[in-house]
Amino acid sequence: MKKRLICLGLVAILSVVGLYSSIHLAEMHYKKPHHQLMLIDTLPFMEKWFPRDQVESAVKSLEVLSDVNTINPFDNPDFDPYAAAMNAPAATEKFVPQESCDISETISCTKVDDSDYSKIAGLAVSVYGIIGYILLIGLVIIHAARRISRSDVFVFMLWVGAWLGILFSIYLTVVEAFFIKSFCPYCLVSAAVMLGIFICMIAGFGFEPLRMFLRGEIFPTSLFIKKKQS
């Protein structure tokens, strides 16, 4: 029992760390106007916190600024390329950090966050992380309040959550490595947290929750094994 309590305690602590990481990523994601616009399109009630007219105005301002930066100087008949070359400042480096976690081209929160893979069903991946970690913390607290050592429905849900979390973390890490070709430090922290949670659940409970579920001991009836008829 002591071993399991320690494992559950570690799960709770790791979940708090993961929750902090996910909240920071969500804040970074939704401070950008175009992400705010997608949020209120997906969840209209969020317009209370992100007024649509203000968000759309900010998006248009950024688009105008982008257009200004892409004007072709050769369209100007008075443009002198030789003078421009002689008076031009030294070229800046390609990588320009925007966040504290932007270290290089291959380690950049911004590059990952601006990719198409940073959203699922219109919501930032970090939002799902926040929900998941809150659920894990809640399940640990509820199970601890029951003061039982064996697996119950809450441990089973923790066990399933650990499996789903580690698989999702593997998917995101593969996407960062092979598609985005850049890693987000906070995402890596979250992946390490999920690995720790997975190890704790396996070390503390093994496959007992699954066996009890299949035998019908977690829920009133089993979904997979029919009861023997007398």
CSV table of N, CA and C in Angstrom, one decimal, residues 110-185:
chain,number,residue,atom,x,y,z
A,110,THR,N,8.1,29.2,-30.4
A,110,THR,CA,7.3,29.9,-31.4
A,110,THR,C,7.1,29.2,-32.7
A,111,LYS,N,8.2,28.5,-33.2
A,111,LYS,CA,8.1,27.8,-34.4
A,111,LYS,C,7.1,26.6,-34.3
A,112,VAL,N,7.1,26.0,-33.2
A,112,VAL,CA,6.2,24.9,-32.9
A,112,VAL,C,4.8,25.4,-32.8
A,113,ASP,N,4.6,26.5,-32.0
A,113,ASP,CA,3.3,27.0,-31.8
A,113,ASP,C,2.7,27.6,-33.0
A,114,ASP,N,3.4,28.1,-33.9
A,114,ASP,CA,2.9,28.7,-35.2
A,114,ASP,C,2.6,27.7,-36.2
A,115,SER,N,3.0,26.4,-36.0
A,115,SER,CA,2.7,25.4,-37.0
A,115,SER,C,1.3,24.9,-37.0
A,116,ASP,N,0.9,24.2,-38.0
A,116,ASP,CA,-0.5,23.7,-38.1
A,116,ASP,C,-0.7,22.6,-37.1
A,117,TYR,N,0.3,22.0,-36.6
A,117,TYR,CA,0.2,20.9,-35.6
A,117,TYR,C,-0.1,21.3,-34.2
A,118,SER,N,-0.1,22.6,-34.0
A,118,SER,CA,-0.2,23.1,-32.6
A,118,SER,C,-1.7,23.2,-32.2
A,119,LYS,N,-2.6,22.8,-33.1
A,119,LYS,CA,-4.0,22.9,-32.9
A,119,LYS,C,-4.7,21.6,-33.2
A,120,ILE,N,-5.7,21.2,-32.5
A,120,ILE,CA,-6.6,20.0,-32.8
A,120,ILE,C,-8.0,20.5,-32.6
A,121,ALA,N,-8.8,20.3,-33.7
A,121,ALA,CA,-10.2,20.7,-33.7
A,121,ALA,C,-10.4,22.2,-33.2
A,122,GLY,N,-9.5,23.0,-33.7
A,122,GLY,CA,-9.6,24.5,-33.4
A,122,GLY,C,-9.1,24.9,-32.1
A,123,LEU,N,-8.6,24.0,-31.3
A,123,LEU,CA,-8.1,24.4,-29.9
A,123,LEU,C,-6.6,24.0,-29.9
A,124,ALA,N,-5.9,24.8,-29.1
A,124,ALA,CA,-4.4,24.6,-28.9
A,124,ALA,C,-4.2,23.3,-28.2
A,125,VAL,N,-3.2,22.6,-28.6
A,125,VAL,CA,-2.9,21.3,-27.9
A,125,VAL,C,-2.7,21.5,-26.4
A,126,SER,N,-2.2,22.6,-26.0
A,126,SER,CA,-2.0,22.9,-24.6
A,126,SER,C,-3.3,22.9,-23.8
A,127,VAL,N,-4.4,23.2,-24.5
A,127,VAL,CA,-5.7,23.2,-23.8
A,127,VAL,C,-6.1,21.8,-23.4
A,128,TYR,N,-5.8,20.8,-24.3
A,128,TYR,CA,-6.1,19.4,-23.9
A,128,TYR,C,-5.2,19.0,-22.8
A,129,GLY,N,-3.9,19.5,-22.8
A,129,GLY,CA,-3.0,19.2,-21.7
A,129,GLY,C,-3.5,19.7,-20.4
A,130,ILE,N,-4.0,20.9,-20.4
A,130,ILE,CA,-4.6,21.5,-19.1
A,130,ILE,C,-5.7,20.6,-18.6
A,131,ILE,N,-6.6,20.2,-19.5
A,131,ILE,CA,-7.8,19.4,-19.1
A,131,ILE,C,-7.3,18.1,-18.6
A,132,GLY,N,-6.4,17.4,-19.3
A,132,GLY,CA,-5.8,16.1,-18.9
A,132,GLY,C,-5.2,16.1,-17.5
A,133,TYR,N,-4.3,17.1,-17.3
A,133,TYR,CA,-3.6,17.2,-16.0
A,133,TYR,C,-4.6,17.5,-14.8
A,134,ILE,N,-5.6,18.3,-15.1
A,134,ILE,CA,-6.6,18.6,-14.0
A,134,ILE,C,-7.3,17.3,-13.7
A,135,LEU,N,-7.7,16.5,-14.7
A,135,LEU,CA,-8.4,15.3,-14.4
A,135,LEU,C,-7.5,14.3,-13.7
A,136,LEU,N,-6.2,14.2,-14.0
A,136,LEU,CA,-5.3,13.3,-13.3
A,136,LEU,C,-5.2,13.7,-11.8
A,137,ILE,N,-5.1,15.0,-11.6
A,137,ILE,CA,-5.0,15.5,-10.2
A,137,ILE,C,-6.2,15.2,-9.4
A,138,GLY,N,-7.4,15.4,-10.1
A,138,GLY,CA,-8.7,15.1,-9.4
A,138,GLY,C,-8.9,13.7,-9.1
A,139,LEU,N,-8.5,12.8,-10.0
A,139,LEU,CA,-8.6,11.4,-9.8
A,139,LEU,C,-7.7,10.9,-8.6
A,140,VAL,N,-6.5,11.4,-8.5
A,140,VAL,CA,-5.6,11.1,-7.4
A,140,VAL,C,-6.2,11.5,-6.1
A,141,ILE,N,-6.8,12.7,-6.0
A,141,ILE,CA,-7.4,13.2,-4.8
A,141,ILE,C,-8.6,12.3,-4.4
A,142,ILE,N,-9.4,12.0,-5.4
A,142,ILE,CA,-10.6,11.2,-5.1
A,142,ILE,C,-10.3,9.8,-4.6
A,143,HIS,N,-9.3,9.2,-5.2
A,143,HIS,CA,-8.9,7.8,-4.8
A,143,HIS,C,-8.2,7.9,-3.4
A,144,ALA,N,-7.4,8.9,-3.2
A,144,ALA,CA,-6.8,9.0,-1.9
A,144,ALA,C,-7.8,9.2,-0.8
A,145,ALA,N,-8.9,10.0,-1.1
A,145,ALA,CA,-9.9,10.2,-0.1
A,145,ALA,C,-10.7,8.9,0.3
A,146,ARG,N,-10.7,8.0,-0.6
A,146,ARG,CA,-11.4,6.7,-0.3
A,146,ARG,C,-10.6,5.8,0.6
A,147,ARG,N,-9.3,6.0,0.7
A,147,ARG,CA,-8.4,5.3,1.6
A,147,ARG,C,-8.4,3.8,1.4
A,148,ILE,N,-8.3,3.4,0.1
A,148,ILE,CA,-8.2,2.0,-0.2
A,148,ILE,C,-7.0,1.7,-1.0
A,149,SER,N,-6.4,0.6,-0.9
A,149,SER,CA,-5.1,0.3,-1.6
A,149,SER,C,-5.3,-0.4,-2.9
A,150,ARG,N,-6.4,-1.1,-3.1
A,150,ARG,CA,-6.6,-1.8,-4.3
A,150,ARG,C,-7.1,-0.9,-5.4
A,151,SER,N,-7.0,-1.4,-6.6
A,151,SER,CA,-7.4,-0.6,-7.8
A,151,SER,C,-9.0,-0.5,-7.8
A,152,ASP,N,-9.4,0.7,-8.1
A,152,ASP,CA,-10.8,1.0,-8.2
A,152,ASP,C,-11.0,1.7,-9.5
A,153,VAL,N,-12.2,2.2,-9.7
A,153,VAL,CA,-12.6,2.9,-11.0
A,153,VAL,C,-11.7,4.1,-11.2
A,154,PHE,N,-11.3,4.8,-10.1
A,154,PHE,CA,-10.5,6.0,-10.3
A,154,PHE,C,-9.0,5.6,-10.6
A,155,VAL,N,-8.5,4.6,-10.1
A,155,VAL,CA,-7.2,4.1,-10.5
A,155,VAL,C,-7.2,3.6,-11.9
A,156,PHE,N,-8.3,2.9,-12.3
A,156,PHE,CA,-8.4,2.4,-13.7
A,156,PHE,C,-8.3,3.6,-14.6
A,157,MET,N,-9.1,4.7,-14.3
A,157,MET,CA,-9.1,5.9,-15.1
A,157,MET,C,-7.7,6.6,-15.2
A,158,LEU,N,-7.0,6.6,-14.0
A,158,LEU,CA,-5.6,7.1,-14.0
A,158,LEU,C,-4.7,6.2,-14.9
A,159,TRP,N,-4.9,4.9,-14.8
A,159,TRP,CA,-4.1,4.0,-15.6
A,159,TRP,C,-4.3,4.2,-17.1
A,160,VAL,N,-5.6,4.4,-17.5
A,160,VAL,CA,-5.9,4.6,-18.9
A,160,VAL,C,-5.4,6.0,-19.3
A,161,GLY,N,-5.5,7.0,-18.4
A,161,GLY,CA,-5.0,8.3,-18.7
A,161,GLY,C,-3.5,8.3,-18.9
A,162,ALA,N,-2.8,7.5,-18.1
A,162,ALA,CA,-1.3,7.5,-18.3
A,162,ALA,C,-1.0,6.9,-19.7
A,163,TRP,N,-1.7,5.9,-20.1
A,163,TRP,CA,-1.4,5.3,-21.4
A,163,TRP,C,-1.8,6.3,-22.5
A,164,LEU,N,-2.9,6.9,-22.4
A,164,LEU,CA,-3.3,7.9,-23.5
A,164,LEU,C,-2.3,9.0,-23.5
A,165,GLY,N,-1.9,9.5,-22.3
A,165,GLY,CA,-1.0,10.6,-22.2
A,165,GLY,C,0.4,10.3,-22.8
A,166,ILE,N,0.9,9.1,-22.6
A,166,ILE,CA,2.3,8.8,-23.1
A,166,ILE,C,2.2,8.6,-24.6
A,167,LEU,N,1.1,8.0,-25.1
A,167,LEU,CA,1.0,7.8,-26.5
A,167,LEU,C,0.8,9.2,-27.3
A,168,PHE,N,0.1,10.1,-26.7
A,168,PHE,CA,-0.1,11.4,-27.2
A,168,PHE,C,1.2,12.2,-27.2
A,169,SER,N,2.0,12.0,-26.2
A,169,SER,CA,3.3,12.7,-26.1
A,169,SER,C,4.2,12.2,-27.1
A,170,ILE,N,4.2,10.8,-27.3
A,170,ILE,CA,5.1,10.3,-28.4
A,170,ILE,C,4.7,10.8,-29.7
A,171,TYR,N,3.4,10.9,-30.0
A,171,TYR,CA,2.9,11.4,-31.3
A,171,TYR,C,3.4,12.9,-31.5
A,172,LEU,N,3.2,13.7,-30.5
A,172,LEU,CA,3.7,15.1,-30.6
A,172,LEU,C,5.2,15.2,-30.8
A,173,THR,N,5.9,14.4,-30.1
A,173,THR,CA,7.4,14.5,-30.2
A,173,THR,C,7.8,14.0,-31.6
A,174,VAL,N,7.2,13.0,-32.1
A,174,VAL,CA,7.5,12.6,-33.5
A,174,VAL,C,7.2,13.7,-34.5
A,175,VAL,N,6.0,14.4,-34.3
A,175,VAL,CA,5.7,15.5,-35.2
A,175,VAL,C,6.7,16.6,-35.1
A,176,GLU,N,7.1,16.9,-33.9
A,176,GLU,CA,8.2,18.0,-33.8
A,176,GLU,C,9.5,17.6,-34.5
A,177,ALA,N,9.8,16.3,-34.3
A,177,ALA,CA,11.1,15.9,-34.9
A,177,ALA,C,11.1,15.7,-36.4
A,178,PHE,N,10.0,15.2,-37.0
A,178,PHE,CA,10.1,14.9,-38.4
A,178,PHE,C,9.3,15.8,-39.3
A,179,PHE,N,8.3,16.6,-38.7
A,179,PHE,CA,7.5,17.4,-39.6
A,179,PHE,C,7.8,18.9,-39.3
A,180,ILE,N,7.8,19.3,-38.0
A,180,ILE,CA,8.1,20.7,-37.7
A,180,ILE,C,9.6,21.0,-37.8
A,181,LYS,N,10.3,19.9,-37.4
A,181,LYS,CA,11.8,20.0,-37.3
A,181,LYS,C,12.3,21.0,-36.3
A,182,SER,N,11.6,21.1,-35.2
A,182,SER,CA,11.9,22.0,-34.1
A,182,SER,C,11.3,21.5,-32.9
A,183,PHE,N,11.9,21.7,-31.7
A,183,PHE,CA,11.4,21.2,-30.5
A,183,PHE,C,11.0,22.4,-29.5
A,184,CYS,N,9.9,22.3,-28.9
A,184,CYS,CA,9.4,23.2,-27.9
A,184,CYS,C,9.9,22.8,-26.5
A,185,PRO,N,10.7,23.5,-25.8
A,185,PRO,CA,11.2,23.1,-24.5
A,185,PRO,C,10.0,22.7,-23.5
